[in-house]
Each structure stands twice: as structure tokens, then as C-alpha cells.
Amino acid sequence: MRYEPRYGQGDGRGEGNPGVPAAVGSPRRDDRWVGKWDGRWDGHSAPPVAYDVARGRPRSVLAALALAGCGALLAAGCSPPGGEAARPGGSPPGTASPGGGSPGSSGSPSPSAPPAKGAVTVTGEVAKGLESPWGVAALPGGDLLVASRDMGTISRVRAGTGAVTPIGEVPGVMRGGEGGLLGLALSPTFASDRLVYVYFTTESDNRIARLRYDDQRSAGQQLGAPDTVFRGIPKGLVHNGGRLAFGPDKMLYVGTGETGETGLAQDKKSLGGKILRMTPDGEPVHGNPEADSVVYSYGHRNVQGLTWDEDKRLWAAEFGQNTWDELNLIEPGVNYGWPEAEGKAGRPGFRDPVAVWKTGDASPSGIAWAQGSIWMAGLKGERLWRIPLAGTTPVAEPEAFLQGRYGRLRTVVPLGGDALLLVTSETDGRGSPEGGDDRILTLTVR
């Protein structure tokens, strides 16, 4: 197996310490799917969907994806995997506190607040055998585009069959440490312009480019020449950030890291340790805190998760150092504290996070909004976290699901309604890959 070295300042924790090989007879992942099923499914007496062992995928879920066009999947009723969800291990009381210090917070849950207890059902497997998957984007019609961090390639996953076909390589990708081909997003006008946006590491920086996707060309040759949209984001062996997302305003938001150079996070002239907001052409947006700057918020360590809730509020997940990982409500011009503050420091001039986790329980990467909650993938924590919210106020402690069952978790993609995609990250150099890793799973949640 391949372990990613730990570099940088501080503890060099990056995306979590190297894992250890799973013990023989480990109950997680493949043992439960092929040839070794013991009659139980996450504590239940039967699996939630029929499973086709010969084909290695559920009979119904992929067809549902294709028919729904990455909309809502067929729901399968099920209580939380393994019974009641776990509470944040090792976290003190109050890890999720009302409002997180954010303006506009409500001290009491609204009538539309989600239930305190949620549930997750793994309804199927869209793809397996992926190499270091990172960014994922859903195409019209239900197929997926998946970026491989270490290969520097983008592949298309067919919703109907799970077949994985390379569409092309992104030129100039520099692999190493936590760098490579990272975030992936479709243009807001993809139906007409066919543009795919990527965030990647080069020899000199992290940058954003867009490539035209032509699926009428031969497999492996379907990406046009890259058009660099934005360059000059600091690079490192750790803390490269990398998440891309187009917001409700159709502007491009970017999570960056401070590359282990902690001072960059507080330097508003640096692009490291920031959330950036720019036009699709890479220009500063009217309404940014400074008219000539793409910097939207600062004081971040390593942002790999971005999502919006139903009221169009921006949320971000980021790695802490030795103590606290964070979920933050993002507002323009706000200083989120790193490296002067980590977790809920309560210090003037810094915004406290809405929720925190011990670093061994999370190491958060991708996040998504669904069913009134933020859903957060944990790398070192090897679990999916649910943070139920009424407005900006947590209504209960975060819940953990799927703990240790699929290894490191990288990306969460909302499909609409109660459906999510979950991407594993066992082949990223810090996991313990087993046969079939890495995978994209379909979930229903509440």
C-alpha cells in the first residue's frame, strides 16, 4: 500500500495520519457485499436493496440515477446504520452550539427544523476501482465526471452500467503529496458551452482552468485545450485546498489552503488560506469585500468543503491542526482565525465555527446540504457526519454514520431530495485499499 508522506509546518497532519491495514476478517466494505454476507446489514436483518453479486452492483439504483438525471433516487426506508448514530467521540459538550457566533442566528429551532436524529442508508454502488478520486460533477442525464488526483485524468461514469471511461488528461498537473488534480465543477451554462472547470497543482502554483468537453470525440481525447482562468494560488505538499463550486449567484467559489505556511492565512494579499469568489472568467466580483480582490473570507487553514443551504448561505469545512476541525458559516470579509485561533476560541476579531470535531474524528473534506442538514465526509475519521440545522443553529449534536465501513471519505454530492453520492478515498496514499477501492456510493438520508 502507498502512504502519503507528511510535510509542512506544525504537525504536518494534512488530511489525516496514515492508516493501518484492516485486520483479516474486517467487517467493512467488500466482506458485506460479495460472498461473505452473514445475513445482517448494518444491524438489520436484510439488505435495503437487492444486490446483483455477479455484476457487483445493485439492480435498481443505477437505473434510477439514469432515469432521474441525478435527481431523487428511489427511497428505501431504514433506520440509522448500526442502530443509533454515534456522537462525536472525544468531543466535549457543546461541540455544536447555537449560531456559532454568526449574525442572524436563532436561539431556538424553527418549526421546519430537521429531527435531532437522522438516518443513512447505503442504497448502492455507482462505480468501483477508481484511482484517487477527488472532484465529482453530475452531468445532465445522470452520468458523472470524476477527477483522479494522482492520475491527472477525468473519467465519465455511466449511470446505467457503472462503466468508467477516461475522457482525457489535464495537461500540466503536478502530482505529489496532497497536490494534483483536485476540484471539478461544471459551468453554470454547461448545456450550451460544455465547459468543465478544474483546480490543479502545477510546478509553480495551484490554478483553475476550464476545458471544453466533446463527447463525440474518441474516448480519452474528449477534452479541449485548457484555458487558464486563474493562477497564482500557493502550492505545497500539504494544504492545497482545492474545492470548486458555482454558487446560487453563478459565481465561482474556491477553497484554498495555506500550504503549511501559516502566516498566509492572515495575509489578505495572499491567496492561500482563503475562500475566493470570482466570475466564471476569473475576475473579482462586484460585492466582494475589496473591489479589486477575489478574496471573500480569510483566516482559513485548508478548505476542502463548500456548500449552500436552502437559504443560499455558504458553509465551509476545514482541517484544524492538532485540536479542532471546523464547520464554518461563511460571510464576506470575515476572519476565521487561523493560525491565531483554532476551534471555538471566543476571541474578538475572529469568527468562531458553528461546529467542531476532534481531528481524529473528522479531517473533513467534502460537504453537502440535504434534508435540513450539512453532511460532511471525514478522511481520518472514516465516517459521514450529519449536522442538523434550523437556520444557522444546530438543533442537536453532530451524528456519525458509516464509521469505518468504507474507509476514508472524500466527497459528498447532493442529488436532490434525500439522495447523496459519497466518494471514498482509500487510494490517496493514506488509506488501506481493499479490492474494489475506491468507490462511489449512493445514499438516502434524513
Coordinates of C-alpha atoms in Angstrom, one line a residue:
M1 CA 0.0 0.0 0.0
R2 CA 1.0 3.6 -0.5
Y3 CA 1.4 6.1 2.3
E4 CA 1.4 9.8 1.6
P5 CA 4.4 11.4 3.5
R6 CA 3.6 14.2 6.0
Y7 CA 5.1 17.5 5.2
G8 CA 4.8 21.1 6.2
Q9 CA 4.9 23.2 9.3
G10 CA 3.2 22.4 12.6
D11 CA 2.3 18.7 13.0
G12 CA 2.1 18.2 9.2
R13 CA -1.3 16.4 9.7
G14 CA -2.6 17.4 6.4
E15 CA -5.5 15.2 5.5
G16 CA -5.0 12.8 8.5
N17 CA -2.3 10.4 9.6
P18 CA -1.5 7.3 7.6
G19 CA -4.0 4.5 8.2
V20 CA -3.2 0.9 9.2
P21 CA -4.2 -2.2 7.2
A22 CA -7.6 -3.6 8.0
A23 CA -7.4 -6.7 10.1
V24 CA -8.2 -10.0 8.5
G25 CA -11.9 -10.6 8.7
S26 CA -12.7 -6.9 9.0
P27 CA -16.4 -6.4 8.5
R28 CA -16.2 -3.3 6.5
R29 CA -16.7 -2.9 2.7
D30 CA -16.2 -5.9 0.5
D31 CA -17.0 -8.6 3.1
R32 CA -20.5 -7.3 3.3
W33 CA -21.2 -7.3 -0.5
V34 CA -19.7 -10.3 -2.1
G35 CA -19.8 -13.9 -1.0
K36 CA -19.5 -13.3 2.8
W37 CA -22.8 -11.8 3.7
D38 CA -23.7 -13.1 7.2
G39 CA -27.4 -12.3 7.0
R40 CA -27.1 -8.9 8.6
W41 CA -26.8 -5.4 7.0
D42 CA -25.6 -2.6 9.3
G43 CA -27.6 -4.2 12.2
H44 CA -30.6 -5.1 10.1
S45 CA -32.0 -8.5 9.2
A46 CA -31.8 -7.9 5.4
P47 CA -30.1 -5.6 2.9
P48 CA -32.1 -2.5 1.9
V49 CA -31.9 -3.2 -1.8
A50 CA -31.4 -6.3 -4.0
Y51 CA -27.8 -6.8 -4.9
D52 CA -26.5 -8.4 -8.0
V53 CA -23.3 -10.2 -7.0
A54 CA -22.4 -11.3 -10.5
R55 CA -22.4 -7.7 -11.7
G56 CA -21.1 -6.2 -8.5
R57 CA -23.8 -3.5 -8.2
P58 CA -27.4 -3.1 -7.0
R59 CA -30.0 -3.9 -9.6
S60 CA -32.1 -0.8 -9.1
V61 CA -30.0 2.2 -8.1
L62 CA -28.0 2.9 -11.2
A63 CA -31.1 2.7 -13.4
A64 CA -32.8 5.1 -11.0
L65 CA -29.9 7.5 -11.4
A66 CA -30.2 7.4 -15.1
L67 CA -33.9 7.9 -15.1
A68 CA -33.8 10.7 -12.5
G69 CA -30.9 12.6 -14.2
C70 CA -29.1 12.7 -10.8
G71 CA -32.4 13.7 -9.2
A72 CA -34.0 12.0 -6.3
L73 CA -33.3 8.3 -6.0
L74 CA -35.8 5.5 -5.1
A75 CA -36.1 5.8 -1.4
A76 CA -35.5 2.8 0.8
G77 CA -36.8 3.1 4.4
C78 CA -34.2 2.2 7.0
S79 CA -33.1 3.2 10.5
P80 CA -29.6 4.5 11.1
P81 CA -26.8 2.1 10.2
G82 CA -25.6 0.1 13.2
G83 CA -28.5 1.4 15.3
E84 CA -28.4 4.9 16.8
A85 CA -25.7 7.1 15.3
A86 CA -22.6 7.8 17.3
R87 CA -21.9 11.1 19.0
P88 CA -18.6 13.0 18.3
G89 CA -16.0 10.8 20.0
G90 CA -13.7 12.6 22.3
S91 CA -15.5 15.9 21.8
P92 CA -16.6 17.9 24.9
P93 CA -20.2 19.0 25.4
G94 CA -21.2 21.9 23.2
T95 CA -19.3 20.9 20.1
A96 CA -22.2 22.3 18.2
S97 CA -23.5 25.5 19.7
P98 CA -26.4 27.7 18.6
G99 CA -25.3 30.0 15.9
G100 CA -21.6 29.5 16.1
G101 CA -21.3 33.3 16.8
S102 CA -22.8 34.1 13.4
P103 CA -25.1 37.1 13.0
G104 CA -28.7 36.3 12.4
S105 CA -28.6 33.1 14.4
S106 CA -31.7 32.0 16.2
G107 CA -31.6 30.7 19.8
S108 CA -34.4 28.2 19.2
P109 CA -35.2 25.8 16.4
S110 CA -37.7 26.9 13.8
P111 CA -40.8 24.8 13.1
S112 CA -39.1 23.5 10.0
A113 CA -36.1 22.2 11.9
P114 CA -34.9 18.7 10.9
P115 CA -35.2 15.9 13.5
A116 CA -32.5 15.6 16.1
K117 CA -31.8 12.1 15.0
G118 CA -31.1 11.2 11.3
A119 CA -30.6 8.1 9.3
V120 CA -28.4 7.0 6.4
T121 CA -29.0 4.0 4.1
V122 CA -26.4 2.9 1.5
T123 CA -28.6 2.1 -1.5
G124 CA -25.9 1.1 -3.9
E125 CA -22.6 1.4 -5.6
V126 CA -22.3 3.5 -8.7
A127 CA -18.7 2.8 -9.5
K128 CA -15.6 1.0 -8.1
G129 CA -12.0 0.5 -8.8
L130 CA -11.3 4.3 -9.1
E131 CA -7.8 5.7 -8.5
S132 CA -7.6 8.6 -6.1
P133 CA -11.0 10.2 -6.9
W134 CA -11.4 13.8 -5.7
G135 CA -13.7 16.1 -7.5
V136 CA -17.0 14.8 -8.9
A137 CA -19.7 16.6 -11.0
A138 CA -23.1 15.3 -12.2
L139 CA -23.8 15.6 -15.9
P140 CA -27.3 16.3 -17.3
G141 CA -28.9 12.9 -17.6
G142 CA -27.2 11.3 -14.6
D143 CA -23.7 10.3 -15.6
L144 CA -20.8 11.6 -13.6
L145 CA -17.4 13.2 -14.3
V146 CA -14.7 12.1 -11.8
A147 CA -11.2 13.7 -11.4
S148 CA -8.3 11.5 -10.4
R149 CA -5.9 13.4 -8.2
D150 CA -2.8 11.3 -8.9
M151 CA -3.5 10.3 -12.5
G152 CA -4.4 13.8 -13.6
T153 CA -7.3 12.5 -15.6
I154 CA -11.1 12.9 -15.8
S155 CA -13.4 9.9 -16.4
R156 CA -17.0 9.5 -17.1
V157 CA -19.1 7.1 -15.1
R158 CA -22.2 5.8 -16.8
A159 CA -25.2 5.9 -14.5
G160 CA -26.9 2.9 -16.2
T161 CA -24.0 0.5 -16.0
G162 CA -21.3 1.9 -13.8
A163 CA -18.8 1.7 -16.7
V164 CA -15.8 4.1 -16.2
T165 CA -14.4 5.6 -19.4
P166 CA -11.5 8.1 -19.4
I167 CA -12.4 11.3 -21.3
G168 CA -9.0 12.9 -21.1
E169 CA -5.9 14.1 -19.2
V170 CA -5.5 17.7 -17.9
P171 CA -2.1 18.9 -19.1
G172 CA 0.4 20.4 -16.6
V173 CA -0.8 18.5 -13.5
M174 CA 2.0 18.1 -10.9
R175 CA 1.3 15.1 -8.7
G176 CA 2.8 14.9 -5.2
G177 CA 1.7 15.0 -1.6
E178 CA -1.8 16.4 -1.4
G179 CA -1.5 18.1 -4.7
G180 CA -2.7 17.0 -8.2
L181 CA -6.0 17.3 -10.0
L182 CA -8.4 18.3 -7.3
G183 CA -11.7 20.2 -7.6
L184 CA -14.1 19.8 -10.5
A185 CA -17.2 21.8 -11.5
L186 CA -19.4 22.3 -14.5
S187 CA -20.1 25.7 -15.9
P188 CA -23.5 27.1 -14.9
T189 CA -24.2 27.2 -18.7
F190 CA -22.7 23.8 -19.4
A191 CA -25.7 22.8 -21.6
S192 CA -24.6 25.3 -24.1
D193 CA -20.8 25.9 -23.5
R194 CA -19.8 22.3 -22.4
L195 CA -17.1 23.8 -20.1
V196 CA -15.6 21.8 -17.2
Y197 CA -13.7 23.8 -14.6
V198 CA -10.7 22.1 -12.7
Y199 CA -8.5 23.1 -9.8
F200 CA -5.0 21.6 -10.1
T201 CA -1.4 21.8 -8.9
T202 CA 1.4 22.7 -11.3
E203 CA 5.1 23.0 -10.9
S204 CA 4.7 26.6 -9.8
D205 CA 1.2 27.1 -8.3
N206 CA -2.4 25.9 -7.9
R207 CA -4.6 27.2 -10.6
I208 CA -8.0 27.0 -12.2
A209 CA -8.6 26.2 -15.9
R210 CA -11.6 25.3 -18.0
L211 CA -11.7 22.7 -20.8
R212 CA -14.4 22.1 -23.3
Y213 CA -15.9 18.6 -23.2
D214 CA -16.8 17.0 -26.5
D215 CA -18.3 13.5 -26.0
Q216 CA -18.5 13.0 -29.7
R217 CA -14.7 12.5 -29.9
S218 CA -12.8 9.4 -29.2
A219 CA -12.5 8.2 -25.6
G220 CA -9.5 9.7 -23.9
Q221 CA -9.5 12.6 -26.4
Q222 CA -12.6 14.4 -25.4
L223 CA -11.2 17.4 -23.5
G224 CA -10.1 20.5 -25.4
A225 CA -7.0 22.6 -24.6
P226 CA -7.1 24.2 -21.1
D227 CA -8.0 27.8 -20.8
T228 CA -6.4 29.2 -17.6
V229 CA -9.0 31.2 -15.7
F230 CA -7.0 32.0 -12.6
R231 CA -3.4 31.3 -11.4
G232 CA -1.0 32.1 -8.6
I233 CA -2.7 30.2 -5.7
P234 CA 0.1 29.0 -3.4
K235 CA 1.0 25.3 -3.7
G236 CA 2.6 22.9 -1.3
L237 CA 2.9 19.2 -0.4
V238 CA 0.1 19.7 2.1
H239 CA -2.8 22.1 2.5
N240 CA -3.6 22.8 -1.1
G241 CA -7.4 23.2 -0.6
G242 CA -8.9 22.5 -4.0
R243 CA -12.7 22.5 -3.8
L244 CA -14.5 24.3 -6.6
A245 CA -18.2 25.2 -6.6
F246 CA -20.5 27.5 -8.5
G247 CA -22.8 29.3 -6.1
P248 CA -26.5 30.3 -6.4
D249 CA -25.2 33.6 -7.9
K250 CA -23.5 31.6 -10.6
M251 CA -20.1 32.9 -9.4
L252 CA -17.2 30.5 -8.9
Y253 CA -16.1 29.8 -5.2
V254 CA -12.8 28.3 -4.4
G255 CA -11.4 26.8 -1.2
T256 CA -7.6 27.2 -0.8
G257 CA -5.0 26.1 1.8
E258 CA -2.1 27.9 3.4
T259 CA 0.4 25.1 2.2
G260 CA 1.8 24.8 5.7
E261 CA 2.9 28.5 5.7
T262 CA 0.5 29.5 8.4
G263 CA 1.1 33.3 8.0
L264 CA -0.5 33.2 4.6
A265 CA -4.0 32.7 6.1
Q266 CA -4.0 36.2 7.8
D267 CA -2.3 37.9 4.8
K268 CA -5.2 39.3 2.7
K269 CA -2.8 39.9 -0.2
S270 CA -2.1 36.2 -0.3
L271 CA -4.5 33.7 -2.0
G272 CA -3.5 31.0 0.5
G273 CA -5.9 30.0 3.4
K274 CA -8.8 31.7 1.8
I275 CA -12.2 31.3 0.2
L276 CA -12.2 33.1 -3.2
R277 CA -15.1 34.4 -5.2
M278 CA -14.7 35.2 -8.8
T279 CA -16.6 35.4 -12.1
P280 CA -16.5 32.4 -14.4
D281 CA -13.7 34.3 -16.2
G282 CA -11.6 34.6 -13.0
E283 CA -12.3 38.3 -12.3
P284 CA -13.2 39.8 -8.9
V285 CA -17.0 40.0 -8.3
H286 CA -18.9 43.2 -7.5
G287 CA -19.8 42.8 -3.8
N288 CA -16.6 41.2 -2.8
P289 CA -15.1 42.8 0.4
E290 CA -12.5 44.6 -1.7
A291 CA -13.4 45.6 -5.2
D292 CA -10.1 44.6 -6.9
S293 CA -9.7 41.3 -5.0
V294 CA -11.2 37.8 -5.3
V295 CA -10.7 37.1 -1.6
Y296 CA -14.1 36.5 0.0
S297 CA -13.0 35.3 3.5
Y298 CA -9.7 34.6 5.2
G299 CA -8.1 33.1 8.2
H300 CA -8.6 29.5 6.9
R301 CA -6.1 26.6 7.2
N302 CA -7.2 24.2 4.5
V303 CA -10.7 24.4 2.9
Q304 CA -11.9 21.3 1.1
G305 CA -15.7 21.6 1.6
L306 CA -18.1 24.1 0.2
T307 CA -21.9 24.0 0.0
W308 CA -25.0 26.2 0.3
D309 CA -28.1 25.6 2.3
E310 CA -31.7 26.2 1.2
D311 CA -31.5 29.9 2.1
K312 CA -28.3 30.3 0.0
R313 CA -26.0 30.6 2.9
L314 CA -22.4 29.4 2.2
W315 CA -20.9 26.8 4.5
A316 CA -17.3 25.5 4.6
A317 CA -15.4 22.7 6.2
E318 CA -11.7 22.9 7.0
F319 CA -8.9 21.0 8.7
G320 CA -7.7 22.0 12.1
Q321 CA -4.2 21.3 13.3
N322 CA -3.9 19.3 16.5
T323 CA -7.2 20.0 18.2
W324 CA -10.3 21.1 16.3
D325 CA -11.7 20.6 12.8
E326 CA -14.3 23.1 11.9
L327 CA -17.6 23.7 10.1
N328 CA -18.0 27.4 9.4
L329 CA -20.8 29.7 8.2
I330 CA -19.1 31.9 5.6
E331 CA -19.7 35.6 5.4
P332 CA -17.8 38.1 3.2
G333 CA -14.8 39.8 4.7
V334 CA -14.9 37.7 7.9
N335 CA -11.7 36.5 9.6
Y336 CA -12.0 32.8 10.7
G337 CA -8.9 33.0 12.9
W338 CA -6.2 30.6 11.7
P339 CA -3.4 30.5 12.9
E340 CA -4.3 32.8 15.8
A341 CA -7.4 30.8 16.8
E342 CA -8.4 27.1 16.3
G343 CA -11.9 25.9 17.1
K344 CA -14.2 28.0 19.4
A345 CA -11.6 30.4 20.8
G346 CA -14.1 33.2 21.5
R347 CA -11.5 35.8 20.6
P348 CA -12.5 39.3 19.4
G349 CA -12.0 39.9 15.7
F350 CA -12.3 36.2 14.8
R351 CA -15.5 34.3 13.9
D352 CA -16.0 31.0 15.8
P353 CA -17.1 27.9 13.9
V354 CA -20.6 26.6 14.2
A355 CA -19.4 23.1 15.0
V356 CA -16.1 21.4 15.8
W357 CA -14.6 17.9 16.0
K358 CA -11.5 16.4 17.4
T359 CA -9.1 15.9 14.5
G360 CA -9.1 12.2 14.8
D361 CA -12.9 12.1 14.4
A362 CA -13.1 14.1 11.2
S363 CA -10.4 15.6 9.0
P364 CA -13.2 16.9 6.9
S365 CA -13.2 17.1 3.1
G366 CA -16.4 17.5 1.0
I367 CA -19.7 18.7 2.4
A368 CA -23.3 18.8 1.0
W369 CA -26.7 20.1 2.1
A370 CA -29.7 17.8 2.2
Q371 CA -32.8 17.3 4.3
G372 CA -32.1 20.2 6.6
S373 CA -28.6 19.1 7.5
I374 CA -25.0 19.5 6.4
W375 CA -23.4 16.2 5.5
M376 CA -19.6 16.1 5.9
A377 CA -17.1 13.5 4.7
G378 CA -14.3 12.5 7.1
L379 CA -11.0 11.3 5.9
K380 CA -9.0 10.3 9.0
G381 CA -12.4 9.9 10.9
E382 CA -13.6 7.5 8.2
R383 CA -17.3 8.5 8.8
L384 CA -20.0 10.7 7.4
W385 CA -21.2 13.4 9.8
R386 CA -24.7 14.9 9.9
I387 CA -25.1 18.4 11.4
P388 CA -28.9 19.2 11.6
L389 CA -29.6 22.9 11.4
A390 CA -32.5 25.3 12.0
G391 CA -31.3 28.3 10.0
T392 CA -27.7 28.6 11.3
T393 CA -28.4 27.0 14.6
P394 CA -27.5 23.3 15.3
V395 CA -30.6 21.5 16.7
A396 CA -28.6 18.6 18.1
E397 CA -25.0 17.3 18.4
P398 CA -23.5 16.1 15.1
E399 CA -24.2 12.4 14.4
A400 CA -21.7 10.0 12.8
F401 CA -22.7 7.3 10.3
L402 CA -20.8 4.6 8.4
Q403 CA -17.9 4.7 10.8
G404 CA -15.0 2.6 9.5
R405 CA -17.2 0.8 7.0
Y406 CA -15.8 2.3 3.8
G407 CA -12.5 3.8 5.0
R408 CA -11.6 7.4 4.2
L409 CA -14.4 9.5 2.8
R410 CA -13.6 12.4 0.4
T411 CA -16.5 14.0 -1.4
V412 CA -20.3 14.3 -0.9
V413 CA -22.5 15.3 -3.8
P414 CA -26.2 16.2 -3.4
L415 CA -28.6 14.7 -6.0
G416 CA -31.7 16.4 -4.8
G417 CA -34.2 15.5 -2.1
D418 CA -32.9 12.8 0.2
A419 CA -30.2 11.4 -2.2
L420 CA -26.5 11.9 -1.9
L421 CA -23.4 10.5 -3.6
L422 CA -20.4 9.5 -1.3
V423 CA -16.9 9.1 -2.7
T424 CA -14.3 7.1 -0.8
S425 CA -10.6 7.9 -0.7
E426 CA -8.7 4.8 0.2
T427 CA -6.2 5.0 -2.7
D428 CA -5.0 8.5 -1.8
G429 CA -1.8 7.2 -0.1
R430 CA -3.1 7.3 3.4
G431 CA -5.7 4.6 3.3
S432 CA -5.7 0.8 3.4
P433 CA -7.2 0.0 0.0
E434 CA -9.0 -3.3 -0.5
G435 CA -10.4 -4.9 -3.6
G436 CA -12.7 -2.6 -5.4
D437 CA -11.5 0.7 -3.9
D438 CA -12.2 3.5 -4.5
R439 CA -15.9 3.6 -4.8
I440 CA -18.8 6.0 -5.4
L441 CA -21.9 5.0 -3.3
T442 CA -25.5 6.2 -3.4
L443 CA -27.2 7.1 -0.1
T444 CA -30.6 8.1 1.1
V445 CA -30.6 10.3 4.2
R446 CA -32.9 12.0 6.6

